[in-house]
Coordinates of C-alpha atoms in Angstrom, one line a residue:
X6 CA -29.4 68.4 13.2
X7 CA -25.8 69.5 13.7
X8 CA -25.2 68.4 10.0
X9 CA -27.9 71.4 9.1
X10 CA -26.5 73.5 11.6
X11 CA -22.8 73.4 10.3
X12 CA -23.8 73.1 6.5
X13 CA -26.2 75.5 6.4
X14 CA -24.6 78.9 6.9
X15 CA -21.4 77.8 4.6
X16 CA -22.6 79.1 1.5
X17 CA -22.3 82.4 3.1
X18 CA -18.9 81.9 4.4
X19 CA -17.6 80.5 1.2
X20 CA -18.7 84.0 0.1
X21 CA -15.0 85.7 1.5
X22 CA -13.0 83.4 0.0
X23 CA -14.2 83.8 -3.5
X24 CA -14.1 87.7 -3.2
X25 CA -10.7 88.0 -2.1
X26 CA -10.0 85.5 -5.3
X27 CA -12.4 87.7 -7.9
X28 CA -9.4 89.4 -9.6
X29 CA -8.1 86.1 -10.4
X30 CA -10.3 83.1 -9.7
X31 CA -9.1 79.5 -8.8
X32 CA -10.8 76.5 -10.5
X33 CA -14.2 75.5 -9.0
X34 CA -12.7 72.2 -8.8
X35 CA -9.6 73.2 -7.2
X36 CA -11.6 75.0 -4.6
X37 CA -14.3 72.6 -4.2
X38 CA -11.3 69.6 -3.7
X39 CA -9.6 72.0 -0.8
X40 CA -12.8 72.6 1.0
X41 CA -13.3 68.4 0.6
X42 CA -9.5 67.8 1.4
X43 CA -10.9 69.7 5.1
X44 CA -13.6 67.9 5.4
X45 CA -12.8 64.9 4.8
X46 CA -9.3 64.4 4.7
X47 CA -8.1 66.3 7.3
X48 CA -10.5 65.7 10.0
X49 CA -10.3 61.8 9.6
X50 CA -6.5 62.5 10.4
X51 CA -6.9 64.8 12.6
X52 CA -9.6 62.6 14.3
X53 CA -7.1 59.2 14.4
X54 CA -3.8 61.0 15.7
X55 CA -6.1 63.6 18.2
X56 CA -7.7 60.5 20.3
X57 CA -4.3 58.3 20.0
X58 CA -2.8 61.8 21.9
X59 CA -4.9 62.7 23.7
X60 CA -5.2 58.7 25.1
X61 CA -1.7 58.9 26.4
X62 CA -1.4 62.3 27.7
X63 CA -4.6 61.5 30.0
X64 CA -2.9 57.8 30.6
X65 CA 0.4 59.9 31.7
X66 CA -1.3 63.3 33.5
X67 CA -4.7 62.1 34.4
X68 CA -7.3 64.9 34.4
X69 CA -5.0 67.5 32.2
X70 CA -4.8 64.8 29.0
X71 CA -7.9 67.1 27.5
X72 CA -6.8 69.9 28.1
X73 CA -3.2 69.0 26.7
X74 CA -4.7 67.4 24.0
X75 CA -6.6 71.0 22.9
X76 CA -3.4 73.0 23.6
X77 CA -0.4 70.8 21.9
X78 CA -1.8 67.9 20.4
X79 CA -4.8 69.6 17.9
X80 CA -3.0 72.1 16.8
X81 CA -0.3 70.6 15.5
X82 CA -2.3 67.6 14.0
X83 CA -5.1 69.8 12.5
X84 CA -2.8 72.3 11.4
X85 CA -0.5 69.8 9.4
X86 CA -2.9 68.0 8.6
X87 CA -4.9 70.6 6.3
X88 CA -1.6 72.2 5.4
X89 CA -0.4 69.0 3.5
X90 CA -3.7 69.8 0.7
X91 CA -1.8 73.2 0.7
X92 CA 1.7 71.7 0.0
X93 CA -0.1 69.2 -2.5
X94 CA -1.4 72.1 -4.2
X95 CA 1.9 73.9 -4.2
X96 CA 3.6 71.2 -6.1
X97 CA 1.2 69.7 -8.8
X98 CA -1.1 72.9 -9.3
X99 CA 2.0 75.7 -9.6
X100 CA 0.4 77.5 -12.6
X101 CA -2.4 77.8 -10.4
X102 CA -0.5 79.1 -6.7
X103 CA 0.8 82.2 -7.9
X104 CA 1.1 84.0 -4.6
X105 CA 0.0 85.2 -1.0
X106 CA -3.6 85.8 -2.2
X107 CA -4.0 82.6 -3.7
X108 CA -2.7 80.7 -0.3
X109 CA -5.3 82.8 1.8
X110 CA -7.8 81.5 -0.6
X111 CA -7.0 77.7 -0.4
X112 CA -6.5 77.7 3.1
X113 CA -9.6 79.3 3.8
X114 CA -11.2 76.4 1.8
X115 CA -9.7 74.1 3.2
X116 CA -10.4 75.5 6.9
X117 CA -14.1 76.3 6.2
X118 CA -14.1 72.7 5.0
X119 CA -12.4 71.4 8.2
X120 CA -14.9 73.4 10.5
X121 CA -18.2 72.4 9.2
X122 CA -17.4 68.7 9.8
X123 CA -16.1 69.6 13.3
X124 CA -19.2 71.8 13.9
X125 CA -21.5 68.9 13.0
X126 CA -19.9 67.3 16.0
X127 CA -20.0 69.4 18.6
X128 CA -23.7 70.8 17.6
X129 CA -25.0 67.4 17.5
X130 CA -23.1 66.8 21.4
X131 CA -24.3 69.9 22.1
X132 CA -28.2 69.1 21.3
X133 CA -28.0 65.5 22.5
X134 CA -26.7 66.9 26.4
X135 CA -28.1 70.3 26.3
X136 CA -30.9 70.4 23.9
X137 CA -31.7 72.7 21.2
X138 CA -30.5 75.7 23.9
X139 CA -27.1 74.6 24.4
X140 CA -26.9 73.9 20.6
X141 CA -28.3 77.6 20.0
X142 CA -25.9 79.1 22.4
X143 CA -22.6 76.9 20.8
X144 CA -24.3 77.4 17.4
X145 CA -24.2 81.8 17.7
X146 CA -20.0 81.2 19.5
X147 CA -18.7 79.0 16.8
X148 CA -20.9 79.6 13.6
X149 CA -21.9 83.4 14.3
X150 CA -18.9 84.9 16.4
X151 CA -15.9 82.2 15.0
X152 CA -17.0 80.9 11.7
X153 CA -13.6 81.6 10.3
X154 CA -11.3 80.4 13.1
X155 CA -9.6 77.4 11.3
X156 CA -9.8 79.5 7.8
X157 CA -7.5 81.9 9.5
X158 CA -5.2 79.8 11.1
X159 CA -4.4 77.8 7.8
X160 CA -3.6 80.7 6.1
X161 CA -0.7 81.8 7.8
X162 CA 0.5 78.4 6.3
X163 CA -1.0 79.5 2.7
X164 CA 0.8 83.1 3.2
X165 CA 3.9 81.0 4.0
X166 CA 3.8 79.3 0.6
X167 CA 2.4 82.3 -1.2
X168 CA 5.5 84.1 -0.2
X169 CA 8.0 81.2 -1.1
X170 CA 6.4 81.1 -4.9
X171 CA 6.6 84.8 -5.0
X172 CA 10.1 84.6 -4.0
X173 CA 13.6 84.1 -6.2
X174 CA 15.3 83.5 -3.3
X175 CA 16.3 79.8 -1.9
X176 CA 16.1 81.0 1.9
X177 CA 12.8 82.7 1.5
X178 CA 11.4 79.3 -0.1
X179 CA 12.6 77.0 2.7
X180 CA 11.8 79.6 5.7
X181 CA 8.1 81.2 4.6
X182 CA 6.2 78.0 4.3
X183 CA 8.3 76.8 7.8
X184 CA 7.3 80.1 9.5
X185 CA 3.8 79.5 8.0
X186 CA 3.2 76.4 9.2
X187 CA 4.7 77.4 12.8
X188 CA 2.2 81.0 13.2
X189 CA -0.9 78.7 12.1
X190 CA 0.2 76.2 14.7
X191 CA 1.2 79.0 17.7
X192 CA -2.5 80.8 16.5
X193 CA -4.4 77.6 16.8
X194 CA -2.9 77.1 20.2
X195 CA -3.3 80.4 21.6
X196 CA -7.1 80.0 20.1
X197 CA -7.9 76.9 22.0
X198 CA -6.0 77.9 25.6
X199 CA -8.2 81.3 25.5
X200 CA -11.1 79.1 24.8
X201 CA -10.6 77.0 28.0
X202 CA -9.8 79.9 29.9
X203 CA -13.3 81.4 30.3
X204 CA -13.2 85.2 30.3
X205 CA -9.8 85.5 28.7
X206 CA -11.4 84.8 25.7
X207 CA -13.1 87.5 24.9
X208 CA -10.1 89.7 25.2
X209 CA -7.8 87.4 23.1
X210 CA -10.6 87.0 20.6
X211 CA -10.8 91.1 20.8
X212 CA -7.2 91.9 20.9
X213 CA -5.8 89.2 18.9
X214 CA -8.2 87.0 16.7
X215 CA -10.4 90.1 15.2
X216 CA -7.3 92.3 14.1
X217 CA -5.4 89.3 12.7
X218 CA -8.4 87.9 10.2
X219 CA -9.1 92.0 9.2
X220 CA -5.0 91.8 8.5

């Protein structure tokens, strides 16, 4: 059940990507293999260095090892993590990473990739604790009202990249993909302490999440 749940409304999402890509489309195969590289890749090391963390930040702070984990260790692993099919990309597909657009484009494959595997996991916790409620209720925050949370904080790293190809000079090159890579990772933290933080939420995800994925 949470494999439906997350699989089934990413045709739609996989809809933005490919319109902000219509004046010069990517290969299918390029795309499909950065939505897999999420997916797969990604999550599997995110999934590895995530528990190791998140086992010695509870061993050393008790109780505040989870909330530690969401805050420092996640984003950082996630964020590198699908960043690295970006960087691949980069190097061994140049002709086809032009620029800015074309970063937004693979990182929001790769991030939509990322997502749907999480999703099946916490839908199918969700329906195993709560039933088909609680999955309902975690189904309409994260697939209805945050679909493209981990599309947007990947892209700061694929606008980073974007900007160094675009670029002639040798300081731009080294310091857009660094800056990149640093805004995805400050985003996905500030995402995941406003999530744990009740009604601060909806404020951060008003004030901060909404005008950022419109920019």
């Amino acid at each position: 059940l949470g494999f439906v749940m997350a699989a089934m409304p990413v045709p739609v999402y996989i809809l933005f990507p490919l319109w902000l890509d219509r004046f010069e489309p990517e290969p299918w195969w390029l795309l499909a293999l950065s939505f897999v590289w999420g997916a797969a890749v990604a999550t599997f090391v995110a999934l590895v260095f995530n528990t190791i963390n998140v086992s010695l930040m509870t061993a050393a702070t008790g109780s505040a090892g989870q909330t530690l984990g969401a805050v420092l260790s996640a984003p950082i692993v996630e964020e590198i993590a699908k960043g690295l099919a970006l960087l691949l990309l980069f190097f061994w597909q140049r002709d086809e990473f032009d620029n800015v657009t074309d970063g937004i484009v693979y990182a929001s494959m790769v991030g939509l990739g990322f997502a749907m595997t999480e999703n099946v996991a916490y839908y199918g916790r969700a329906f195993a604790e709560g039933g088909g409620g609680a999955a309902g209720v975690l189904f309409f925050f994260r697939g209805l009202m945050s679909p493209f949370a981990h599309p947007l904080f990947t892209s700061m790293t694929g606008i980073g990249l974007g900007a160094a190809r675009e670029s002639d000079e040798t300081w731009v090159k080294w310091l857009a993909p660094t800056a990149g890579l640093a805004s995805a990772i400050l985003l996905h933290s500030f995402w995941n302490l406003s999530a744990g933080l009740g009604a601060v939420f909806f404020g951060a995800y008003v004030s901060v999440m909404v005008p950022a994925l419109i920019a």
